[in-house]
Amino acid sequence: MAKDATMEDFEALLNESFDIDTPQEGTVVKGKVIAIEAGQAIIDVGYKMEGRVDLKEFANPGETSDLQVGDEVEVYLRAAENARGEAVVSREMARREEAWDRLEKAYADEERVEGAIFNRVKGGFTVDLGGAVAFLPGSQVDVRPVRDAGPLMGLKQPFQILKMDRRRGNIVVSRRAILEESRAEQRAEVISNLSEGQVVDGVVKNITEYGAFVDLGGVDGLLHVTDMAWRRVNHPSEILSIGETIKVQVIKINKETHRISLGMKQLQEDPWDAVERKYDLGSVHTGRVTNITDYGAFVELEPGVEGLVHVSEMSWTKKNVHPGKIVSTSQEVDVMVLEIDSAKRRVSLGLKQTMRNPWEVFAETHPEGTVVEGEVKNITEFGLFVGLPGDIDGMVHLSDLSWDQRGEEAIQDYRKGDIVKAKVLETDIEKERISLSIKTVDGDPFADAIGGVKRGSIITVEVTKIEDGGIEVEYEGMKSFIRRSDLSRDRAEQRPERFGVGDKVDVRVTNVDSKSHKLGLSIKAREIAEEKEAVEQYGSSDSGASLGDILGAALRGNDD
């Protein structure tokens, strides 16, 4: 029994020694290079097992192997014996196993790994991470798109593992994450040395429509177009170029986002500080039109100082036109300073104020009564508008078109474009109105006819018509009507039929209406006036004399 037990113990020890000495398939084992021949290394992996491995498996991509006989190496035992009785080993698979163990630990610890880009593939590059091959997407190569990756190929550099799956053999790495991290550290260091108000030198890296990015030595700041100069800058390229070194002031630093705002104009004197001293209200200056809008035009008085000419201050006569019809960009114009608001950095300017008010000029050169000639510009329901010197219009009211016709009839004889003569009746400078008359150009036939006749005059008229309500009479070709109540002082004599056509009658003028061309006439008023005059001359009826006696004496006196 003892002997059997001893045999069993020996067998167990023998098997155990076999397990120890015999490498297990599918593991990484240590071996020794015993020979190098035909581009292969012959490796003794123990227990009289030898395998062959191509020398290129012992070199990095693009490099040659420096393996020597006697070197100890680790290889992956794929099979203990092949058809030739040799072990099937692989250095590449061993490196891969080693690499995966190392990379999984680095991934878990969020540590950087070293590798080299060795090939370009669709969508990116392949990276050798010391035995394991990883994929580097094109977007993860650099912080900015890389046009030529040639200088990066084969270069040992750090990468960050973004994702890995050992079962599928997938590893995704990023070079960009490393650059951003180091860039962030660099930014933080640079920003910590900057302070608001500090003046620094920077290099223009990029120019956009809204400004320029300036490199301050590892960190970029934005120089907005409005902070480049006190004057209006349409595009940053007007005053900056890429690669140019400029002096800027740090306006604001956002500690959270690490954004830096820069300014150039802050290093120059603000022209607005002297605006009120230099530009008196009412003073006239020459400026350049920089921008035109629907509501007016901006005029630069000096670099950094612009004023607005509102559309209402652009022209005396062009009221409803776009400012672009009056001025053009870059045009030099004379403007008057109307108002200054330094707090709001605004100057109100006037363009029309530098030219004389055309209504004032017209009033001086064409006083009332002057005859002018012009073109009919417009015809409305209430009259004609006639073009006058100074690009202004005058209006002829319906009632001033004709002596003989009603206005509505007379206006039918006129057309747009007709050249007409008219007399100036009135010029209202404040309301910008000029009243004209066409019918008075050749004089007033009514005024000519009545001559010196005025209210209270006694004139002789001829009866031309008898009516129930009174009589129609004529004086110097003008017709007038005397009502029945005005035919006599005596009611019994107020009978139209006592007159005959052709009779000559003395009447008193009670009214002269120049506008309607009518005379107010009355026989009754003449009789009353005569009676009053007689009483004054020949005594009062209160002294005992009868009215008949007084009138008789007056009539006799007239006969004498």
Tab-separated table of N, CA and C in Angstrom, residues 465-473 479-484 486 519-522:
chain	number	residue	atom	x	y	z
A	465	LYS	N	-84.479	146.863	-66.861
A	465	LYS	CA	-85.503	145.821	-66.727
A	465	LYS	C	-86.357	146.109	-65.499
A	466	ILE	N	-87.677	145.836	-65.643
A	466	ILE	CA	-88.619	146.041	-64.540
A	466	ILE	C	-89.101	144.670	-64.073
A	467	GLU	N	-88.990	144.426	-62.774
A	467	GLU	CA	-89.462	143.160	-62.211
A	467	GLU	C	-90.326	143.443	-61.004
A	468	ASP	N	-91.039	142.409	-60.513
A	468	ASP	CA	-91.924	142.595	-59.349
A	468	ASP	C	-91.116	142.970	-58.106
A	469	GLY	N	-89.947	142.373	-57.974
A	469	GLY	CA	-89.164	142.608	-56.763
A	469	GLY	C	-88.293	143.821	-56.833
A	470	GLY	N	-88.247	144.527	-57.995
A	470	GLY	CA	-87.394	145.692	-58.090
A	470	GLY	C	-87.044	145.973	-59.543
A	471	ILE	N	-85.967	146.756	-59.736
A	471	ILE	CA	-85.586	147.096	-61.104
A	471	ILE	C	-84.104	146.763	-61.339
A	472	GLU	N	-83.793	146.376	-62.569
A	472	GLU	CA	-82.400	146.111	-62.953
A	472	GLU	C	-81.874	147.357	-63.628
A	473	VAL	N	-80.665	147.769	-63.225
A	473	VAL	CA	-80.074	148.974	-63.796
A	473	VAL	C	-78.665	148.660	-64.294
A	479	LYS	N	-74.238	145.413	-64.555
A	479	LYS	CA	-75.636	145.317	-64.111
A	479	LYS	C	-75.702	145.273	-62.597
A	480	SER	N	-76.731	145.921	-62.060
A	480	SER	CA	-77.019	145.850	-60.627
A	480	SER	C	-78.533	145.781	-60.464
A	481	PHE	N	-78.956	145.317	-59.299
A	481	PHE	CA	-80.396	145.185	-59.042
A	481	PHE	C	-80.765	145.994	-57.807
A	482	ILE	N	-81.813	146.845	-57.971
A	482	ILE	CA	-82.292	147.640	-56.835
A	482	ILE	C	-83.603	147.012	-56.362
A	483	ARG	N	-83.612	146.578	-55.113
A	483	ARG	CA	-84.806	145.918	-54.583
A	483	ARG	C	-85.947	146.924	-54.401
A	484	ARG	N	-87.143	146.354	-54.360
A	484	ARG	CA	-88.356	147.187	-54.214
A	484	ARG	C	-88.234	148.104	-52.999
A	486	ASP	N	-85.804	149.514	-51.783
A	486	ASP	CA	-84.831	150.594	-51.965
A	486	ASP	C	-85.224	151.564	-53.079
A	519	LEU	N	-72.170	146.144	-57.326
A	519	LEU	CA	-72.414	147.400	-56.612
A	519	LEU	C	-73.752	147.305	-55.909
A	520	GLY	N	-73.787	147.770	-54.669
A	520	GLY	CA	-75.050	147.852	-53.958
A	520	GLY	C	-75.620	149.266	-54.175
A	521	LEU	N	-76.820	149.382	-54.760
A	521	LEU	CA	-77.410	150.690	-55.095
A	521	LEU	C	-78.748	150.872	-54.404
A	522	SER	N	-79.107	152.158	-54.096
A	522	SER	CA	-80.394	152.442	-53.444
A	522	SER	C	-80.843	153.876	-53.743
